[in-house]
């Protein structure tokens, strides 16, 4: 019975400990609501405006004639214009079209960024009448050029936009400041107008430390049929206690926890970009020019782009990159669109003041795991930490000391035990025949009391 109870208790203890360990590995955190909305700054998201065709056809043809001369045939002009237009719109989606220009030495072979800057529409050509929080401002003071995996864009409130570009009046690096909104602001919106009659704009709403990427889809394709677009933000942050857990356990990574070669701070977008850039370097020893400049990651020439075009589908499928969300990340969801009665500017802003955030904190940490293990072992086996120390002590230090310090005594005891004659003890349960015999009882003479026996007892007389 003792063996059965101990075995059963051990099995139950192990089963419960395994289930606790699985809980610790898969679900050690809990996400709740943080309603203390008066004590945090609310950053306005990054707004990226990406024209369907960032370069106009007439500008491209002028560039072709200026670079290759006026004597080109119409067929050659169209051929070169199509190449320039492809470079201006280059992304992973259309990179395979470069195969048509393989081994053609007449087309530009490198320095594609400079080519794009010469043919794309400038900021003042596509954006005007800008208002921030109801106050007018110069669009080109806040919308900066941005090379993205979705093509050429102009981005507002994004720290990864280009700070220096050809044609900029001031050649110093532009200062990009993150814009915030406050409860006391009269408006929480940004407004602008554009020419979208024949050239729709893809509008991306994202965090200020991101740019449009392969995983993103535009929140709206603007053709001036909508004049208001309001969104809600869903912000999740993680408490510092979660650092005791691994990234796999908490399912997020702190911005200073993983060092990326291509970005100062970790984010999901930065990790995915870094993964694709590393894959491009491994396969073709270069990266596409629509990534930001990073030391050790040279831009591809035409031959390099041809190489990348062969693995473009693989790069677009994310390569199984080991990227987790950032421990502080924000998702923007469009909740309201208002149709325009005429060709009106578009107003983009918060649908309401963000009153809640999501807080991820530790529910089951290392201390909780240790307490749970000890409680289960104590309940079923009477086991404690001191018992474990004693077991380790007796089978390690104590045994070693006896072997090395008392070896002569151990040998003597062993010899005595071998020489000692052990009694023959029958441990069987069957009753022997000798034990069934009943020995005769001894007969003792009966003594009959009389008065002489109690003559000296007063109370009996």
Coordinates of C-alpha atoms in Angstrom, one line a residue:
X1 CA 0.0 0.0 0.0
X2 CA 2.8 2.4 0.8
X3 CA 4.5 1.7 -2.5
X4 CA 1.2 2.3 -4.4
X5 CA 0.4 5.6 -2.6
X6 CA 4.0 6.9 -3.1
X7 CA 4.0 5.9 -6.8
X8 CA 0.6 7.5 -7.4
X9 CA 1.5 10.7 -5.6
X10 CA 4.8 10.9 -7.6
X11 CA 2.9 10.5 -11.0
X12 CA 0.3 13.1 -10.0
X13 CA 3.0 15.5 -8.9
X14 CA 4.9 15.2 -12.2
X15 CA 1.7 15.6 -14.2
X16 CA 0.8 18.8 -12.4
X17 CA 4.4 20.2 -12.5
X18 CA 4.5 19.6 -16.3
X19 CA 1.2 21.5 -16.7
X20 CA 2.5 24.4 -14.6
X21 CA 5.7 24.5 -16.7
X22 CA 3.6 24.6 -19.9
X23 CA 1.5 27.4 -18.5
X24 CA 4.7 29.3 -17.6
X25 CA 6.0 28.9 -21.1
X26 CA 2.9 29.7 -23.1
X27 CA 0.7 32.0 -21.0
X28 CA 2.6 33.8 -18.3
X29 CA 1.2 37.3 -19.0
X30 CA -2.1 38.9 -18.9
X31 CA -3.3 41.9 -20.9
X32 CA -5.6 44.4 -19.2
X33 CA -6.9 47.9 -19.6
X34 CA -5.1 51.0 -18.4
X35 CA -7.6 53.9 -18.1
X36 CA -5.2 56.5 -16.6
X37 CA -5.5 58.4 -19.8
X38 CA -4.5 61.8 -18.4
X39 CA -0.9 60.8 -17.7
X40 CA 0.5 59.9 -21.1
X41 CA 1.5 61.7 -24.3
X42 CA -0.4 60.7 -27.4
X43 CA 1.8 60.8 -30.6
X44 CA 0.1 61.5 -33.9
X45 CA 0.7 58.6 -36.3
X46 CA 2.9 58.7 -39.3
X47 CA 0.9 59.5 -42.5
X48 CA 2.5 58.3 -45.8
X49 CA 1.0 59.5 -49.1
X50 CA 2.1 57.2 -52.0
X51 CA 1.0 58.3 -55.5
X52 CA 0.1 55.4 -57.8
X53 CA 2.6 56.8 -60.3
X54 CA 5.1 59.1 -58.5
X55 CA 6.6 60.2 -61.9
X56 CA 4.6 61.9 -64.6
X57 CA 5.1 60.6 -68.2
X58 CA 6.0 64.0 -69.7
X59 CA 8.7 64.5 -67.0
X60 CA 10.2 61.1 -67.7
X61 CA 10.3 61.7 -71.5
X62 CA 12.1 65.1 -70.9
X63 CA 14.6 63.3 -68.8
X64 CA 15.2 60.6 -71.4
X65 CA 15.7 63.2 -74.2
X66 CA 18.0 65.3 -72.0
X67 CA 20.2 62.3 -71.0
X68 CA 20.2 60.3 -74.3
X69 CA 19.7 63.1 -76.8
X70 CA 16.9 64.4 -79.0
X71 CA 17.8 62.1 -81.9
X72 CA 16.2 59.0 -80.3
X73 CA 13.4 57.3 -82.2
X74 CA 9.9 57.2 -80.7
X75 CA 10.3 53.5 -80.0
X76 CA 13.6 54.1 -78.2
X77 CA 12.1 56.9 -76.2
X78 CA 9.2 54.7 -75.1
X79 CA 11.7 51.8 -74.3
X80 CA 13.8 54.0 -72.0
X81 CA 10.9 55.9 -70.5
X82 CA 9.4 52.6 -69.5
X83 CA 12.6 51.6 -67.8
X84 CA 12.8 55.0 -65.9
X85 CA 9.2 54.7 -64.9
X86 CA 9.8 51.1 -63.6
X87 CA 12.7 52.4 -61.5
X88 CA 10.7 55.2 -60.1
X89 CA 7.9 52.7 -59.1
X90 CA 10.2 49.9 -58.1
X91 CA 9.1 47.5 -55.4
X92 CA 9.1 43.8 -54.7
X93 CA 5.8 43.5 -56.6
X94 CA 7.2 44.6 -60.0
X95 CA 10.9 43.8 -59.7
X96 CA 10.6 40.8 -62.0
X97 CA 9.8 43.3 -64.9
X98 CA 13.6 44.2 -64.9
X99 CA 14.2 40.9 -66.8
X100 CA 13.2 42.8 -70.0
X101 CA 16.3 45.0 -69.7
X102 CA 18.8 42.2 -69.0
X103 CA 22.3 42.7 -70.6
X104 CA 21.2 46.1 -72.0
X105 CA 24.0 48.5 -71.5
X106 CA 22.2 51.6 -72.7
X107 CA 20.0 51.9 -69.6
X108 CA 21.5 53.2 -66.4
X109 CA 23.4 50.6 -64.4
X110 CA 23.5 52.2 -61.0
X111 CA 22.8 55.4 -58.9
X112 CA 19.1 54.8 -59.1
X113 CA 18.2 57.0 -56.2
X114 CA 19.5 60.1 -58.0
X115 CA 17.5 59.0 -61.0
X116 CA 14.3 58.8 -59.0
X117 CA 14.8 62.2 -57.5
X118 CA 15.1 63.7 -61.0
X119 CA 11.8 62.4 -62.3
X120 CA 9.4 62.1 -59.4
X121 CA 6.9 64.8 -58.6
X122 CA 8.1 67.2 -55.9
X123 CA 6.1 67.7 -52.7
X124 CA 4.6 70.9 -53.8
X125 CA 3.3 69.2 -57.0
X126 CA 1.2 66.6 -55.2
X127 CA 0.4 68.2 -51.8
X128 CA -1.0 71.6 -50.9
X129 CA -3.4 73.4 -48.6
X130 CA -2.1 71.6 -45.5
X131 CA -3.5 72.2 -42.0
X132 CA -2.2 70.7 -38.7
X133 CA -4.6 71.0 -35.8
X134 CA -6.6 73.5 -37.7
X135 CA -3.6 75.8 -38.5
X136 CA -2.2 76.1 -42.0
X137 CA 1.4 75.1 -42.6
X138 CA 3.7 74.5 -45.6
X139 CA 3.2 70.9 -46.7
X140 CA 6.8 70.5 -47.7
X141 CA 8.1 71.5 -44.2
X142 CA 6.5 68.4 -42.8
X143 CA 6.1 65.9 -45.6
X144 CA 9.5 64.4 -46.5
X145 CA 10.5 62.0 -49.3
X146 CA 10.5 58.4 -48.3
X147 CA 11.7 55.3 -50.2
X148 CA 9.6 52.4 -49.0
X149 CA 9.0 48.7 -49.9
X150 CA 5.7 50.0 -51.4
X151 CA 7.4 52.6 -53.7
X152 CA 8.2 56.3 -53.4
X153 CA 6.1 58.2 -50.9
X154 CA 5.9 61.5 -48.9
X155 CA 5.7 60.9 -45.2
X156 CA 4.5 63.1 -42.3
X157 CA 5.6 62.4 -38.8
X158 CA 7.9 59.5 -39.7
X159 CA 11.5 59.5 -38.3
X160 CA 12.6 57.2 -41.2
X161 CA 11.8 59.6 -44.0
X162 CA 14.7 61.1 -45.9
X163 CA 16.4 64.1 -44.2
X164 CA 18.6 65.1 -47.1
X165 CA 17.7 64.9 -50.8
X166 CA 18.8 66.6 -54.1
X167 CA 17.2 69.9 -54.8
X168 CA 16.6 70.8 -51.1
X169 CA 17.3 74.4 -50.5
X170 CA 19.0 73.9 -47.2
X171 CA 21.5 71.1 -47.7
X172 CA 21.7 70.4 -43.9
X173 CA 20.0 67.4 -42.4
X174 CA 16.3 68.1 -41.9
X175 CA 15.0 67.8 -38.3
X176 CA 12.0 65.5 -38.0
X177 CA 10.1 66.1 -34.9
X178 CA 7.4 63.8 -33.6
X179 CA 4.1 65.6 -33.3
X180 CA 1.8 65.0 -30.4
X181 CA -1.8 65.8 -29.6
X182 CA -3.3 67.0 -26.3
X183 CA -6.7 67.1 -24.8
X184 CA -6.8 70.9 -25.0
X185 CA -6.2 71.0 -28.8
X186 CA -9.1 72.3 -30.8
X187 CA -8.5 69.6 -33.4
X188 CA -6.7 66.3 -33.5
X189 CA -6.4 66.2 -37.3
X190 CA -4.2 66.8 -40.3
X191 CA -5.6 68.0 -43.6
X192 CA -4.2 68.3 -47.1
X193 CA -5.3 68.5 -50.7
X194 CA -3.8 66.9 -53.8
X195 CA -4.2 66.1 -57.5
X196 CA -5.7 62.6 -57.7
X197 CA -7.8 62.9 -60.8
X198 CA -5.6 60.5 -62.9
X199 CA -3.2 59.5 -60.1
X200 CA -4.8 58.0 -56.9
X201 CA -2.9 58.3 -53.6
X202 CA -2.5 55.3 -51.3
X203 CA -2.7 56.6 -47.7
X204 CA -0.9 54.6 -45.0
X205 CA -1.5 55.3 -41.3
X206 CA 1.3 53.8 -39.2
X207 CA 3.5 54.4 -36.2
X208 CA 6.0 57.3 -36.3
X209 CA 9.0 54.8 -36.2
X210 CA 7.8 52.9 -39.3
X211 CA 7.3 53.3 -43.1
X212 CA 4.9 51.4 -45.4
X213 CA 6.1 47.8 -45.7
X214 CA 5.3 44.6 -47.5
X215 CA 3.0 43.5 -44.6
X216 CA 1.0 46.7 -44.7
X217 CA -2.0 47.6 -46.8
X218 CA -3.2 51.1 -47.4
X219 CA -6.0 52.3 -45.1
X220 CA -7.5 54.2 -48.1
X221 CA -7.0 54.8 -51.8
X222 CA -7.8 58.5 -52.1
X223 CA -9.5 59.7 -55.3
X224 CA -11.1 62.7 -53.6
X225 CA -14.4 60.9 -53.1
X226 CA -13.8 61.0 -49.4
X227 CA -13.1 64.1 -47.4
X228 CA -12.9 62.8 -43.8
X229 CA -11.1 59.7 -42.5
X230 CA -11.1 59.2 -38.8
X231 CA -9.2 56.4 -37.0
X232 CA -8.8 54.9 -33.5
X233 CA -5.6 53.9 -31.9
X234 CA -5.0 50.6 -30.1
X235 CA -1.8 51.0 -28.0
X236 CA -0.3 48.1 -26.0
X237 CA 2.6 48.6 -23.6
X238 CA 4.4 46.1 -21.4
X239 CA 5.6 46.6 -17.8
X240 CA 9.2 46.2 -16.9
X241 CA 8.5 43.0 -14.8
X242 CA 8.1 41.2 -18.1
X243 CA 11.8 41.4 -18.8
X244 CA 12.2 38.3 -16.5
X245 CA 10.4 36.3 -19.3
X246 CA 11.8 35.4 -22.7
X247 CA 10.6 37.1 -25.8
X248 CA 8.8 33.8 -26.8
X249 CA 7.0 33.7 -23.5
X250 CA 5.7 37.3 -23.5
X251 CA 5.4 37.4 -27.3
X252 CA 7.0 40.8 -27.7
X253 CA 10.5 42.3 -27.7
X254 CA 11.6 45.5 -25.9
X255 CA 13.0 48.2 -28.2
X256 CA 16.5 47.9 -26.6
X257 CA 16.5 44.1 -26.2
X258 CA 17.5 43.1 -29.8
X259 CA 20.2 45.0 -31.7
X260 CA 19.5 45.4 -35.4
X261 CA 22.1 46.4 -37.8
X262 CA 19.7 48.5 -39.8
X263 CA 17.8 50.3 -37.0
X264 CA 18.7 51.9 -33.7
X265 CA 15.5 50.7 -32.0
X266 CA 13.6 47.5 -32.4
X267 CA 10.2 47.4 -33.9
X268 CA 8.4 44.8 -35.9
X269 CA 8.7 46.8 -39.1
X270 CA 12.5 47.4 -38.4
X271 CA 13.0 43.6 -37.8
X272 CA 11.2 42.6 -41.0
X273 CA 13.2 45.2 -43.0
X274 CA 16.4 44.0 -41.4
X275 CA 15.6 40.4 -42.2
X276 CA 15.0 41.1 -45.9
X277 CA 18.1 43.2 -46.2
X278 CA 20.2 40.4 -44.7
X279 CA 18.6 37.9 -47.1
X280 CA 19.4 40.2 -50.0
X281 CA 23.0 40.5 -48.9
X282 CA 23.3 36.7 -48.5
X283 CA 21.8 36.0 -52.0
X284 CA 23.1 39.0 -54.1
X285 CA 25.6 40.9 -51.9
X286 CA 23.5 44.1 -52.1
X287 CA 20.1 45.6 -51.1
X288 CA 17.5 47.5 -53.1
X289 CA 17.8 51.3 -53.2
X290 CA 14.4 51.8 -51.5
X291 CA 16.0 50.9 -48.1
X292 CA 17.6 53.6 -46.0
X293 CA 21.4 53.8 -46.3
X294 CA 23.2 51.5 -43.8
X295 CA 26.9 50.9 -43.5
X296 CA 27.8 47.5 -44.8
X297 CA 24.7 47.2 -47.0
X298 CA 25.6 48.6 -50.4
X299 CA 22.9 49.5 -52.9
X300 CA 22.4 47.2 -55.9
X301 CA 23.4 48.1 -59.4
X302 CA 21.2 46.8 -62.3
X303 CA 22.9 43.4 -62.2
X304 CA 22.2 43.2 -58.5
X305 CA 18.5 44.1 -59.0
X306 CA 18.3 41.4 -61.6
X307 CA 19.6 38.9 -59.0
X308 CA 17.0 40.1 -56.5
X309 CA 14.2 39.9 -59.0
X310 CA 14.7 36.1 -59.0
X311 CA 14.0 35.9 -55.2
X312 CA 11.5 38.7 -55.0
X313 CA 8.6 36.3 -54.2
X314 CA 10.6 34.7 -51.5
X315 CA 11.5 38.1 -50.0
X316 CA 7.9 39.2 -50.2
X317 CA 6.7 36.1 -48.2
X318 CA 8.8 37.3 -45.2
X319 CA 11.3 34.4 -45.3
X320 CA 10.0 33.1 -42.0
X321 CA 11.7 36.0 -40.2
X322 CA 11.9 35.5 -36.4
X323 CA 10.3 38.8 -35.7
X324 CA 7.9 39.5 -32.7
X325 CA 5.8 42.6 -32.1
X326 CA 7.4 45.4 -30.1
X327 CA 6.5 45.4 -26.4
X328 CA 5.1 48.9 -27.1
X329 CA 3.2 49.0 -30.3
X330 CA 0.2 50.8 -31.7
X331 CA -2.3 49.7 -34.3
X332 CA -4.5 52.3 -36.2
X333 CA -7.9 51.3 -37.4
X334 CA -10.1 53.4 -39.6
X335 CA -13.5 53.7 -38.1
X336 CA -15.2 56.4 -40.1
X337 CA -15.2 57.7 -43.7
X338 CA -17.2 60.6 -44.9
X339 CA -18.1 60.9 -48.6
X340 CA -17.2 64.1 -50.3
X341 CA -19.8 66.1 -52.2
X342 CA -17.2 67.6 -54.4
X343 CA -13.4 67.4 -54.9
X344 CA -12.5 68.5 -51.3
X345 CA -9.3 68.1 -49.2
X346 CA -9.1 65.1 -47.0
X347 CA -9.0 65.4 -43.2
X348 CA -7.3 62.6 -41.2
X349 CA -7.5 62.4 -37.4
X350 CA -8.6 60.7 -34.3
X351 CA -12.2 59.7 -34.1
X352 CA -12.1 60.5 -30.3
X353 CA -9.6 61.1 -27.6
X354 CA -7.8 57.7 -26.8
X355 CA -9.0 57.0 -23.3
X356 CA -7.6 53.5 -22.8
X357 CA -4.5 51.6 -23.4
X358 CA -3.7 47.9 -23.1
X359 CA -1.2 46.9 -20.5
X360 CA 0.6 43.6 -20.7
X361 CA 2.0 42.4 -17.3
X362 CA 3.3 39.2 -15.7
X363 CA 0.7 36.9 -14.4
X364 CA 2.8 33.8 -13.6
X365 CA 6.5 34.6 -13.1
X366 CA 9.5 32.7 -11.8
X367 CA 8.6 33.2 -8.1
X368 CA 5.0 32.0 -8.8
X369 CA 6.4 28.9 -10.6
X370 CA 8.7 28.1 -7.6
X371 CA 5.9 28.5 -5.1
X372 CA 3.6 26.3 -7.2
X373 CA 6.2 23.6 -7.6
X374 CA 6.9 23.5 -3.8
X375 CA 3.2 23.5 -2.9
X376 CA 2.4 20.6 -5.2
X377 CA 5.5 18.5 -4.0
X378 CA 4.7 19.3 -0.4
X379 CA 1.0 18.4 -0.8
X380 CA 1.5 15.0 -2.5
X381 CA 5.0 13.9 -1.3
X382 CA 5.7 15.9 1.9
X383 CA 8.7 17.2 0.0
X384 CA 10.4 20.5 0.9
X385 CA 13.5 22.4 -0.2
X386 CA 15.3 21.2 2.9
X387 CA 14.5 17.6 2.0
X388 CA 16.0 18.1 -1.4
X389 CA 19.2 19.6 0.1
X390 CA 19.5 16.6 2.4
X391 CA 19.0 14.1 -0.4
X392 CA 21.7 15.9 -2.5
X393 CA 24.0 16.1 0.6
X394 CA 23.7 12.4 1.5
X395 CA 24.3 11.1 -2.0
X396 CA 27.1 13.5 -2.9
X397 CA 29.1 15.1 -0.1
X398 CA 28.4 12.6 2.6
X399 CA 29.0 9.6 0.4
X400 CA 32.3 11.2 -0.9
X401 CA 33.5 11.9 2.6
X402 CA 32.8 8.4 3.8
X403 CA 34.6 6.9 0.8
X404 CA 37.7 9.1 1.1
X405 CA 38.0 9.7 4.9
X406 CA 36.5 6.5 6.4
X407 CA 37.5 4.0 3.8
X408 CA 39.2 1.6 6.4
X409 CA 36.1 1.6 8.6
X410 CA 33.9 0.9 5.6
X411 CA 36.1 -2.1 4.6
X412 CA 36.0 -3.4 8.1
X413 CA 32.2 -3.2 8.3
X414 CA 32.0 -4.9 4.9
X415 CA 34.2 -7.8 6.1
X416 CA 32.2 -8.2 9.3
X417 CA 28.9 -8.3 7.4
X418 CA 30.3 -11.0 5.1
X419 CA 31.6 -13.2 8.0
X420 CA 28.4 -12.8 10.1
X421 CA 26.1 -15.9 9.9
X422 CA 22.6 -14.7 9.1
X423 CA 19.7 -16.5 10.7
X424 CA 17.4 -18.5 8.5
X425 CA 14.2 -16.5 8.5
X426 CA 11.2 -17.6 6.6
X427 CA 9.4 -14.6 5.2
X428 CA 6.7 -16.6 3.5
X429 CA 3.0 -16.1 4.3
X430 CA 2.2 -19.9 4.4
X431 CA 1.7 -21.3 8.0
X432 CA 4.0 -24.2 8.7
X433 CA 2.7 -27.5 10.2
X434 CA 4.7 -27.1 13.4
X435 CA 2.9 -23.8 14.1
X436 CA -0.5 -25.4 13.8
X437 CA 0.1 -27.8 16.8
X438 CA -1.3 -26.5 20.1
X439 CA 1.0 -27.1 23.1
X440 CA -0.6 -28.6 26.2
X441 CA -1.6 -26.2 28.9
X442 CA 0.2 -26.4 32.3
X443 CA -2.0 -27.4 35.2
X444 CA -1.6 -25.5 38.4
X445 CA -3.1 -26.7 41.8
X446 CA -6.1 -24.7 43.0
X447 CA -5.7 -23.1 46.4
X448 CA -8.9 -22.9 48.4
X449 CA -8.9 -20.0 50.9
X450 CA -9.8 -20.6 54.7
X451 CA -10.1 -18.5 57.8
X452 CA -6.5 -19.2 58.8
X453 CA -5.3 -17.5 55.7
X454 CA -7.0 -14.2 56.6
X455 CA -6.6 -14.4 60.4
X456 CA -4.4 -11.2 60.5
X457 CA -6.8 -9.1 58.3
X458 CA -8.9 -7.1 60.7
X459 CA -11.8 -6.1 58.3
X460 CA -12.4 -9.7 57.3
X461 CA -12.7 -11.1 60.8

